[in-house]
PDB file of C-alpha atoms and ligand atoms in Angstrom:
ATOM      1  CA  UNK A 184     -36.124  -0.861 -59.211  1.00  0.00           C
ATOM      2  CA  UNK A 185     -36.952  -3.491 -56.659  1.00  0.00           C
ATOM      3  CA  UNK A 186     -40.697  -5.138 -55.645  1.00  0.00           C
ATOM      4  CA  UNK A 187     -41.141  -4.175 -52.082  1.00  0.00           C
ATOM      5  CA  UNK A 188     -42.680  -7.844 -50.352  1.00  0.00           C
ATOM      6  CA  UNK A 189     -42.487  -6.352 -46.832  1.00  0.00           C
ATOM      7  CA  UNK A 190     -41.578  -3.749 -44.595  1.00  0.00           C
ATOM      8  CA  UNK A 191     -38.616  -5.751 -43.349  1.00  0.00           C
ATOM      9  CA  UNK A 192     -36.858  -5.313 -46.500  1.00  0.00           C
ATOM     10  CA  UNK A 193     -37.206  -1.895 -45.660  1.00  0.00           C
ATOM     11  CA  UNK A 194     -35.451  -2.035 -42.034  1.00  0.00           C
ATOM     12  CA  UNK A 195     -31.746  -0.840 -43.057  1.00  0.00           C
ATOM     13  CA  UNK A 196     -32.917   1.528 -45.224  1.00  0.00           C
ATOM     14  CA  UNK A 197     -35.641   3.295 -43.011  1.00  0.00           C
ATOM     15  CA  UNK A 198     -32.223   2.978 -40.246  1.00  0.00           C
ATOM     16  CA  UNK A 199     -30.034   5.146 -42.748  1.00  0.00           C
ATOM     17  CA  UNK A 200     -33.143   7.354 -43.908  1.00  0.00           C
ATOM     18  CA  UNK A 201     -33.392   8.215 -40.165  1.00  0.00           C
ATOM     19  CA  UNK A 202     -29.858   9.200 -39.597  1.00  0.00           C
ATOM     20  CA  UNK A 203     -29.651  11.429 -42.832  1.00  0.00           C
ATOM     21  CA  UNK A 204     -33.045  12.713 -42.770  1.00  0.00           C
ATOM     22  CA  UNK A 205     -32.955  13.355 -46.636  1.00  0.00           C
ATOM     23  CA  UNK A 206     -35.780  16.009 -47.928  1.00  0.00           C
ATOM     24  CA  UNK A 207     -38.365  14.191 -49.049  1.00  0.00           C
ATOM     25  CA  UNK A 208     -40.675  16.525 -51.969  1.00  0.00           C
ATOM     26  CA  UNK A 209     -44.233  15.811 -53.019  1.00  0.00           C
ATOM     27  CA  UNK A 210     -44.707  15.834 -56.896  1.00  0.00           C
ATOM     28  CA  UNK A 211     -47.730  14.047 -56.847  1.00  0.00           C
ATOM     29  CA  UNK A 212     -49.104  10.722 -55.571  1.00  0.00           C
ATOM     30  CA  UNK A 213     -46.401   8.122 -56.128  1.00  0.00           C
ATOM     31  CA  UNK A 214     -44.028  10.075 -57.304  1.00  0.00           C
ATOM     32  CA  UNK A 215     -41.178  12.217 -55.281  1.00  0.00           C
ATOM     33  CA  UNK A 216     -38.058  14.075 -54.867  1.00  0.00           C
ATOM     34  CA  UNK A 217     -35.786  12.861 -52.637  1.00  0.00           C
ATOM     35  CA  UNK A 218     -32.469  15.021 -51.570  1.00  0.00           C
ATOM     36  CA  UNK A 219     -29.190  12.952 -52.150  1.00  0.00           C
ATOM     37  CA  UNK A 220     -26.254  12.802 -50.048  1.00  0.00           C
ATOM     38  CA  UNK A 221     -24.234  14.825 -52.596  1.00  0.00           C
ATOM     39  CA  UNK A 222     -26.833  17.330 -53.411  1.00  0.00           C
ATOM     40  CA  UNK A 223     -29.544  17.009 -55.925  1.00  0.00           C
ATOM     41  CA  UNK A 224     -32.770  14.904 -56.034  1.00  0.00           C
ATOM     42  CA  UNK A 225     -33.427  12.032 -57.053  1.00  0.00           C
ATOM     43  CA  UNK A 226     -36.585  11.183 -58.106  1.00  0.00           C
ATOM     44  CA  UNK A 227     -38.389   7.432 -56.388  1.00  0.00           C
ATOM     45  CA  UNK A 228     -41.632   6.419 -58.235  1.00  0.00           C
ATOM     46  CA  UNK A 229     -43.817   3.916 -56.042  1.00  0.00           C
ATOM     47  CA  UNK A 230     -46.521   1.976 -58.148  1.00  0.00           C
ATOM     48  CA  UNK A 231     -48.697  -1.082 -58.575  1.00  0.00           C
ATOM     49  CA  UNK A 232     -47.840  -2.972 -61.450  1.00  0.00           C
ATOM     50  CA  UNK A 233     -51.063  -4.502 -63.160  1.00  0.00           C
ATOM     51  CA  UNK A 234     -49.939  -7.893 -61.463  1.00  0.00           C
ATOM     52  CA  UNK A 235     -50.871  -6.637 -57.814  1.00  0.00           C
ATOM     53  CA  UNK A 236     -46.898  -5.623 -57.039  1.00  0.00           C
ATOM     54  CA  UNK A 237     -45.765  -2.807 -55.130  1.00  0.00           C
ATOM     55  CA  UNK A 238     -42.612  -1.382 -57.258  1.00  0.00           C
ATOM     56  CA  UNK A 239     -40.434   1.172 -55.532  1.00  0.00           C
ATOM     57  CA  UNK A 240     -37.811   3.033 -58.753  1.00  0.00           C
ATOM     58  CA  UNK A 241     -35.220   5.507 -57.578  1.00  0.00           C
ATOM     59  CA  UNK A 242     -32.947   7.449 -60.037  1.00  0.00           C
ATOM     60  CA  UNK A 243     -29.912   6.899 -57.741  1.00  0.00           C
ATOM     61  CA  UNK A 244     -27.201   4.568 -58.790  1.00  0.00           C
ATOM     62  CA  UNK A 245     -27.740   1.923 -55.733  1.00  0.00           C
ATOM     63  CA  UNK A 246     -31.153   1.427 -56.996  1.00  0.00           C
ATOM     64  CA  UNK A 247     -30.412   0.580 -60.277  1.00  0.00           C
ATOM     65  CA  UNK A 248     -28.338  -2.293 -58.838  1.00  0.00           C
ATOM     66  CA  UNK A 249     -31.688  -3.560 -57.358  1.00  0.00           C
ATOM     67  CA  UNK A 250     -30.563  -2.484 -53.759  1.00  0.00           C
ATOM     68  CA  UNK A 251     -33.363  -0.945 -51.499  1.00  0.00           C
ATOM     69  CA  UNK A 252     -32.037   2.583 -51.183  1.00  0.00           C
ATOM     70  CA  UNK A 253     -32.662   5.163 -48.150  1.00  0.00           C
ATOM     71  CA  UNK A 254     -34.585   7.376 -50.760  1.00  0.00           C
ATOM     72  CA  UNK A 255     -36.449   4.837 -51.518  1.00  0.00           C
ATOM     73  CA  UNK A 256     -37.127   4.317 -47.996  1.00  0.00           C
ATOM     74  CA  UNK A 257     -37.933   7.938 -47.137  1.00  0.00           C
ATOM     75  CA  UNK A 258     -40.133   8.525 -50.043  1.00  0.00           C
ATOM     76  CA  UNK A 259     -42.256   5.079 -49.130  1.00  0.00           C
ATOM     77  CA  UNK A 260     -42.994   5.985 -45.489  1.00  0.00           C
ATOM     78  CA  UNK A 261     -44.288   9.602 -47.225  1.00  0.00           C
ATOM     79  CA  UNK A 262     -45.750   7.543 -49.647  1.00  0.00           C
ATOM     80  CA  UNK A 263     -47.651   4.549 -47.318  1.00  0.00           C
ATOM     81  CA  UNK A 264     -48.675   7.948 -44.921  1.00  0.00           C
ATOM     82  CA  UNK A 265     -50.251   8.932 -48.104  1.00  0.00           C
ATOM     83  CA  UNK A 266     -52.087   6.230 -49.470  1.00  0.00           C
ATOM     84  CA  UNK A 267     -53.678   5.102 -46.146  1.00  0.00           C
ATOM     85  CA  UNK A 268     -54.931   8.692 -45.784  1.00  0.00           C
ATOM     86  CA  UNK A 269     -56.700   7.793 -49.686  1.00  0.00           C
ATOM     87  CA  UNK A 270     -57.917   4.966 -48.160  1.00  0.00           C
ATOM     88  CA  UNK A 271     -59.950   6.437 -44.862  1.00  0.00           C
ATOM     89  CA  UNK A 272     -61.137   9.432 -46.998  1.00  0.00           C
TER      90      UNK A 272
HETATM   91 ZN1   ZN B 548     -32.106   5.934 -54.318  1.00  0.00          ZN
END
């Protein structure tokens, strides 16, 4: 799990989300399925903990190391599309 600050932490990961295109599945707001390299899904919850943080959790190995995976990335831009959408309504 890792607090996302900014989208420049983001930059690699968006770069690598691009080139794999993973398959990124709605399960409801903040939470999705994201297809992994070897098969599978993982699953990326994106939240606001009660302190004002944005938290970004995938189920992959990479995050639990704290590193900003490409999931992570692809479910976020799904997810910021989403929320911003909430916000205008
Ligand atoms: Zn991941």
């Amino acid at each position: 799990m890792f607090i996302l600050k900014g989208i420049s932490q983001l930059e690699k990961a968006i770069a690598k989300a691009k080139k794999i295109r993973p398959r990124v599945e709605f399960d409801c707001f903040g939470r999705y399925r994201v297809s992994g390299s070897k098969g599978g899904f993982y699953t990326v919850i994106c939240k606001k903990s009660d302190n004002g943080y944005k938290t970004v959790a995938c189920t992959c190995k990479g995050a639990e190391k704290g590193l900003v995976c490409y999931h992570s990335a692809a479910a976020l831009s799904l997810h910021i599309g989403l929320a911003r959408r909430q916000a205008t309504a």
